[in-house]
XYZ file of C-alpha atoms in Angstrom:
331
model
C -11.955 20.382 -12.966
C -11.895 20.072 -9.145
C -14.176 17.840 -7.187
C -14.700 17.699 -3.311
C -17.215 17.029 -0.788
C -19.086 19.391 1.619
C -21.133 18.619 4.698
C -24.056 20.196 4.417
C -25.626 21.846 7.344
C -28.583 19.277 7.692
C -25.863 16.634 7.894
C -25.874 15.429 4.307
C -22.857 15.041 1.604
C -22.664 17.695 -1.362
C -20.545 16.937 -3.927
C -18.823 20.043 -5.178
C -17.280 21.005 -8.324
C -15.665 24.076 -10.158
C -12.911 25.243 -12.209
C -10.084 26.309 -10.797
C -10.605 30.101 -9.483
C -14.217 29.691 -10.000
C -17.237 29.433 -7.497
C -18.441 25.673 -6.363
C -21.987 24.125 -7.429
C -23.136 21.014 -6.516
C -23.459 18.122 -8.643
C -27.490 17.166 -8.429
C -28.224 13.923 -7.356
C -24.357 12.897 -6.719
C -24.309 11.103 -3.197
C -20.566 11.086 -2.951
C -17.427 10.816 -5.300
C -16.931 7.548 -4.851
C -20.575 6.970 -6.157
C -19.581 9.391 -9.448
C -16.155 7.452 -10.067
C -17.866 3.746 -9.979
C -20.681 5.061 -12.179
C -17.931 6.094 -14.628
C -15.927 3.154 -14.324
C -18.411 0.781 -14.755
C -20.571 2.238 -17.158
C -17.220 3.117 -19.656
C -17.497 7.114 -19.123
C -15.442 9.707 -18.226
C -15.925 11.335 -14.677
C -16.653 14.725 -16.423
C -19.187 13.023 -18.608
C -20.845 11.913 -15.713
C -20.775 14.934 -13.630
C -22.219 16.844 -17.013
C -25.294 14.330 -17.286
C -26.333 14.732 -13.600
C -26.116 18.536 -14.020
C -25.200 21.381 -11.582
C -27.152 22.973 -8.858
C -26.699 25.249 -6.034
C -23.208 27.176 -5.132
C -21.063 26.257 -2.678
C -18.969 28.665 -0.570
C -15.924 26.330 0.021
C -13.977 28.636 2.269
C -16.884 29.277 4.535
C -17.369 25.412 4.830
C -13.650 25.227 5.082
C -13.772 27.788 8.085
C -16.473 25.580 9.657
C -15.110 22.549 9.660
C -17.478 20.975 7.010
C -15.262 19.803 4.168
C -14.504 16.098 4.314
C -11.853 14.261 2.643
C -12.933 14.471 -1.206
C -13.211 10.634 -1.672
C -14.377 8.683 1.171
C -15.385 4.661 1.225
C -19.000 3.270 2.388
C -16.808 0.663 4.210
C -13.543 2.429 5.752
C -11.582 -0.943 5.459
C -11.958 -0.129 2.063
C -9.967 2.228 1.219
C -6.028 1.922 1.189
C -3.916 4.882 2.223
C -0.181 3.994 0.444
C 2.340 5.310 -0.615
C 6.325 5.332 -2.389
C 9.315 7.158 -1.276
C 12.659 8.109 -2.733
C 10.977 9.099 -5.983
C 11.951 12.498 -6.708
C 14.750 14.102 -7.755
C 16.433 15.955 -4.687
C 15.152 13.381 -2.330
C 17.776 11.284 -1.518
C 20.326 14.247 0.100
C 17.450 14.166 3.154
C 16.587 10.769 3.319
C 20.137 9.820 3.253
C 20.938 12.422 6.002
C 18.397 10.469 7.950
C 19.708 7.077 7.899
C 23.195 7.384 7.822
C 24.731 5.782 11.567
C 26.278 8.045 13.773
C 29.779 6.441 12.659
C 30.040 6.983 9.421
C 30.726 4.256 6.668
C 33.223 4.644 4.563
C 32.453 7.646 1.856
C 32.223 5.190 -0.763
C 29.935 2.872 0.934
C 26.263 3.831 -0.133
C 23.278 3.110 1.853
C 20.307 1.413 1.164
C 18.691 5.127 0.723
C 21.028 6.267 -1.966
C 21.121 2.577 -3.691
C 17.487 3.201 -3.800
C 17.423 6.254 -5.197
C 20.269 5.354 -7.890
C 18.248 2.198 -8.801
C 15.277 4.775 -9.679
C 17.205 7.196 -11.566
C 18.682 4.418 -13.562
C 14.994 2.424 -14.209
C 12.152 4.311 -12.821
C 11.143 5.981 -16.655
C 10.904 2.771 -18.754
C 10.117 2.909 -22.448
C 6.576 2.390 -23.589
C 6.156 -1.461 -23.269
C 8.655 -1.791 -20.710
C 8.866 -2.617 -16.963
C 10.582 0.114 -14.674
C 12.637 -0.859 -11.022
C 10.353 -1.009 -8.612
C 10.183 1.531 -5.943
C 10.039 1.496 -2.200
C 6.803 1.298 -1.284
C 4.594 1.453 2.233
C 1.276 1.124 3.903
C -0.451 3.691 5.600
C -3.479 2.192 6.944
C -7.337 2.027 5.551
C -9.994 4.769 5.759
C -10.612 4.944 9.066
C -6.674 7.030 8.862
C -7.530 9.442 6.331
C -8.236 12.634 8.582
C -10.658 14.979 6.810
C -8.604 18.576 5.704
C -9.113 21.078 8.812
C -9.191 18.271 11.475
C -6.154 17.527 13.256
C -3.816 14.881 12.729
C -2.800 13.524 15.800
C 0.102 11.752 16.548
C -0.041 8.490 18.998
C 1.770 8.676 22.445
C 4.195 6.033 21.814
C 5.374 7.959 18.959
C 8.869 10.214 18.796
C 7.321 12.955 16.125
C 4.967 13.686 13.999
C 6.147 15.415 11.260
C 4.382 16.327 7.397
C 5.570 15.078 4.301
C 3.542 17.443 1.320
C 3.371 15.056 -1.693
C 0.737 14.506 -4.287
C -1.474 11.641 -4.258
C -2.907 9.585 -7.182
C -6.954 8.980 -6.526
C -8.513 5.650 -7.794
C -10.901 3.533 -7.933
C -11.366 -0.344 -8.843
C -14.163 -1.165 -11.236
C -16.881 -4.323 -10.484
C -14.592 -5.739 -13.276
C -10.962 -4.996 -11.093
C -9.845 -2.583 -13.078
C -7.909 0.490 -11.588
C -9.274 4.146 -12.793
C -7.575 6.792 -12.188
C -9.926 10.025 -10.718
C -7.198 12.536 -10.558
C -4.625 14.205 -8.180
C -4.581 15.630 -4.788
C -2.258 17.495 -2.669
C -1.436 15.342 0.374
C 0.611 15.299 3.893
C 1.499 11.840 4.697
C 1.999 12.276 8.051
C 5.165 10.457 9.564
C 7.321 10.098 12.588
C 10.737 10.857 11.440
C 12.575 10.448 14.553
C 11.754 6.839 14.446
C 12.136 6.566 11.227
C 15.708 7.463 11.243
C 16.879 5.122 14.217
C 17.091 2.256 11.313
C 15.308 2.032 7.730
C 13.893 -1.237 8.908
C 11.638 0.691 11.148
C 10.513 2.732 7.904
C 7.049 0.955 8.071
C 6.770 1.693 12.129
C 7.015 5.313 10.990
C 4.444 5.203 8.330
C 1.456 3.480 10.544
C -0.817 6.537 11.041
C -2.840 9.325 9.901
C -2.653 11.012 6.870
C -4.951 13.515 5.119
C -5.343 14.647 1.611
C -7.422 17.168 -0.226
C -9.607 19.040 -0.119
C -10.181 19.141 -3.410
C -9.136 16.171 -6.331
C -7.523 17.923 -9.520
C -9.398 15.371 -12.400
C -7.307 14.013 -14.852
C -3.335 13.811 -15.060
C -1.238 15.854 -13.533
C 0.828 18.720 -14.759
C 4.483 17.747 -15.746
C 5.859 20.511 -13.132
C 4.284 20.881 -10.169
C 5.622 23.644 -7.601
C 4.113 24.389 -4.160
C 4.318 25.408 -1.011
C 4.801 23.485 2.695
C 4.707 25.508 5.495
C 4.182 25.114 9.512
C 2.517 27.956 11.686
C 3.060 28.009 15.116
C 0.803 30.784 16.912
C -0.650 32.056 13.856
C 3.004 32.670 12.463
C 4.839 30.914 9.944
C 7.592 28.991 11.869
C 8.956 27.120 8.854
C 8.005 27.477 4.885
C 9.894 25.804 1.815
C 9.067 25.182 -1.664
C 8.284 21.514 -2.884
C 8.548 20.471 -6.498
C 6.785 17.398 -7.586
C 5.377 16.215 -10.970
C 7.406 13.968 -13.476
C 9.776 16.471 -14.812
C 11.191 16.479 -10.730
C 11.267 12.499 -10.352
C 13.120 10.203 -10.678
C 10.110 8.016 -11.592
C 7.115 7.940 -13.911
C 3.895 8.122 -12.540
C 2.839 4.941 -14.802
C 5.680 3.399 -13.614
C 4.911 3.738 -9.732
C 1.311 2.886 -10.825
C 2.079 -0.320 -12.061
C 4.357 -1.442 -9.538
C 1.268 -1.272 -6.806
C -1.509 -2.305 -8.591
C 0.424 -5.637 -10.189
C -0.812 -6.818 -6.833
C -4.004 -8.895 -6.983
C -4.657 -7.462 -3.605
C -5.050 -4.184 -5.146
C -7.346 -4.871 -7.786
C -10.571 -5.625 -5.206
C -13.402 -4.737 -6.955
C -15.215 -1.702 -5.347
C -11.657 -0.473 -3.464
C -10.519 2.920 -3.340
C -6.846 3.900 -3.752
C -5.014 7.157 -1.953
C -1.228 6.298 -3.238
C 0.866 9.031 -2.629
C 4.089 9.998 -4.607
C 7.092 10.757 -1.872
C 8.424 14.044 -1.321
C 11.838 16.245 -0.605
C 10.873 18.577 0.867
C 10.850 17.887 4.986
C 10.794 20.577 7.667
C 12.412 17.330 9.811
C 15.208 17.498 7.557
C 16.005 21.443 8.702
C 15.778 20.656 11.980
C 12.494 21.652 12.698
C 10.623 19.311 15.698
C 6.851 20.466 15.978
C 4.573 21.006 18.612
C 1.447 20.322 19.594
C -0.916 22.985 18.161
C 1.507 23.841 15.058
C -0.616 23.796 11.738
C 0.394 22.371 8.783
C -0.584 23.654 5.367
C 0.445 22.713 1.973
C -0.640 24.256 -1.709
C -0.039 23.728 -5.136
C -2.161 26.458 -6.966
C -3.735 23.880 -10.000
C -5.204 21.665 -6.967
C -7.559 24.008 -5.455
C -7.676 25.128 -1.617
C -4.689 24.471 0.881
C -4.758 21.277 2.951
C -4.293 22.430 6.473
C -4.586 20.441 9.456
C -3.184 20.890 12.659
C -0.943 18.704 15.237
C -2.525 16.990 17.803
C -1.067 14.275 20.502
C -2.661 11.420 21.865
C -2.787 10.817 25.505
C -1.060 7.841 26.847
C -3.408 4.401 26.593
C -3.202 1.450 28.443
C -2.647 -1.437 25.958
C -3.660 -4.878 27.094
C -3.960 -7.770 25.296
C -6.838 -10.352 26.958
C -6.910 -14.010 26.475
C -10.267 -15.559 24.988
């Protein structure tokens, strides 16, 4: 099942779901996912079984409301500061030949000195599937921002003046939410594009977390439930209406290094993200980067990225921020 939300053209939310291939209908009385998910997690029901008591109403073109702008990201937060955009990196198999490529210096080390990347990387293939009962290495891990960074699919992610690139990163994104009793539930899966600025990114690793503080969008639609083992789609940048740059991306366990569970545990260990009421967007690194083939984008390029079991394409196209004056006034 896929689940999304719709602006409607009075200015309400629709929440929209449908089998994949299948036509849309709104879920009656539903004022939002996030409404759905805590009614499930806090009354001890499935999302489906919730959905299925409300019942299903009217249809829901979600192309045309694609085309007009009206689809919104499919879980959103009453309170932005509420929800955490985050995320893990050197997770899949494949990765670490572009991320190392990033951060090696200009003089090279010595070819059997490894950096931090590829230690990272090795520590994951070694540990990142423990055994039932057991505790996997840790990944890397980063912050995104809150709510008020997820862009919305369609809308343009825009990419602050100060900043060297902006650059997408398709991965797929775990979608929770904590119960009144701080418990994590899992919602399901969504294509994502955590939107980074690689150029900055590889001046040192330190600055990793420099490169990661902006938007990101994911959607539209949340795939409920686990995700497939093997998960193969598509990244791709259009520049004038023409593809400029396109790539596979493979993603699911059977092409990482790591278990989901495994990544799962090693962010919500942390108190901090077991707020009661908090919604999760963690995403699951990539390696597939159009940075890494020497594409640099441009303002106006669109980026779009599919993977055929999570419904409609996430597009969203580049924008740049103008310069801003940045003072900081003494009370």
């Amino acid at each position: 099942m896929l689940i999304s939300q719709v602006r409607k053209q009075d200015g309400s939310v629709a929440v929209a779901v449908r089998a994949p291939g299948e036509t849309a209908r709104a879920v009656r009385g539903a004022e939002s996912v996030y409404a759905l998910a805590m009614e499930a997690a806090n009354g001890g029901k499935s999302l489906k079984e919730v959905i299925e008591a409300k019942g299903l109403g009217e249809t829901i073109d979600l192309e045309q409301a694609y085309a007009e702008g009206r689809l919104l990201p499919p879980i959103t937060h009453p309170d932005p500061a509420h929800l955490h955009l985050t995320g893990t990196g050197l997770t899949h198999l494949g990765s670490a030949a572009t991320r190392d490529a990033m951060h090696k210096k200009t003089a090279e080390a010595a070819e059997e000195t490894l950096t931090d990347s590829m230690k990272m990387f090795r520590m994951g293939l070694e540990g990142g599937k423990p055994k039932p009962g057991e505790k996997g290495v840790q990944p890397e891990w980063f912050y995104k921002g809150n709510g008020t960074a997820a862009v919305a699919p369609g809308e343009p992610l825009t990419s602050p003046s100060f900043a060297e690139d902006g650059g997408e990163e398709p991965e797929m994104a775990g979608i929770y939410v904590v119960s009144d009793k701080g418990v994590p539930y899992r919602i399901g899966f969504a294509v994502a594009n955590e939107f980074s600025d690689h150029k900055t990114e590889r001046v040192n690793y330190l600055w990793l977390a420099h490169s990661k503080l902006r938007q990101a969008s994911f959607g539209p639609e949340i795939r409920i439930g686990t995700a497939p083992d093997d998960i193969r789609g598509t990244s791709r940048i259009l520049r004038g209406g023409k593809v400029l740059w396109e790539k596979p991306f493979l993603s699911g366990e059977t092409n990482m290094s790591h278990s989901f569970a495994n990544l799962e545990y090693h962010h919500f260990k942390y108190g901090l993200f077991r707020v009661p009421g908090d919604v999760h967007v963690h995403m699951f690194g990539t390696a597939t980067l159009s940075f890494g083939d020497g594409v640099r984008t441009e303002e106006g390029d669109v980026f779009e990225i599919e993977a055929k079991e999570f419904g409609l394409p996430l597009r969203n196209p580049l924008a740049i921020a103008a310069e801003e004056e940045i003072a900081i006034h003494q009370l």
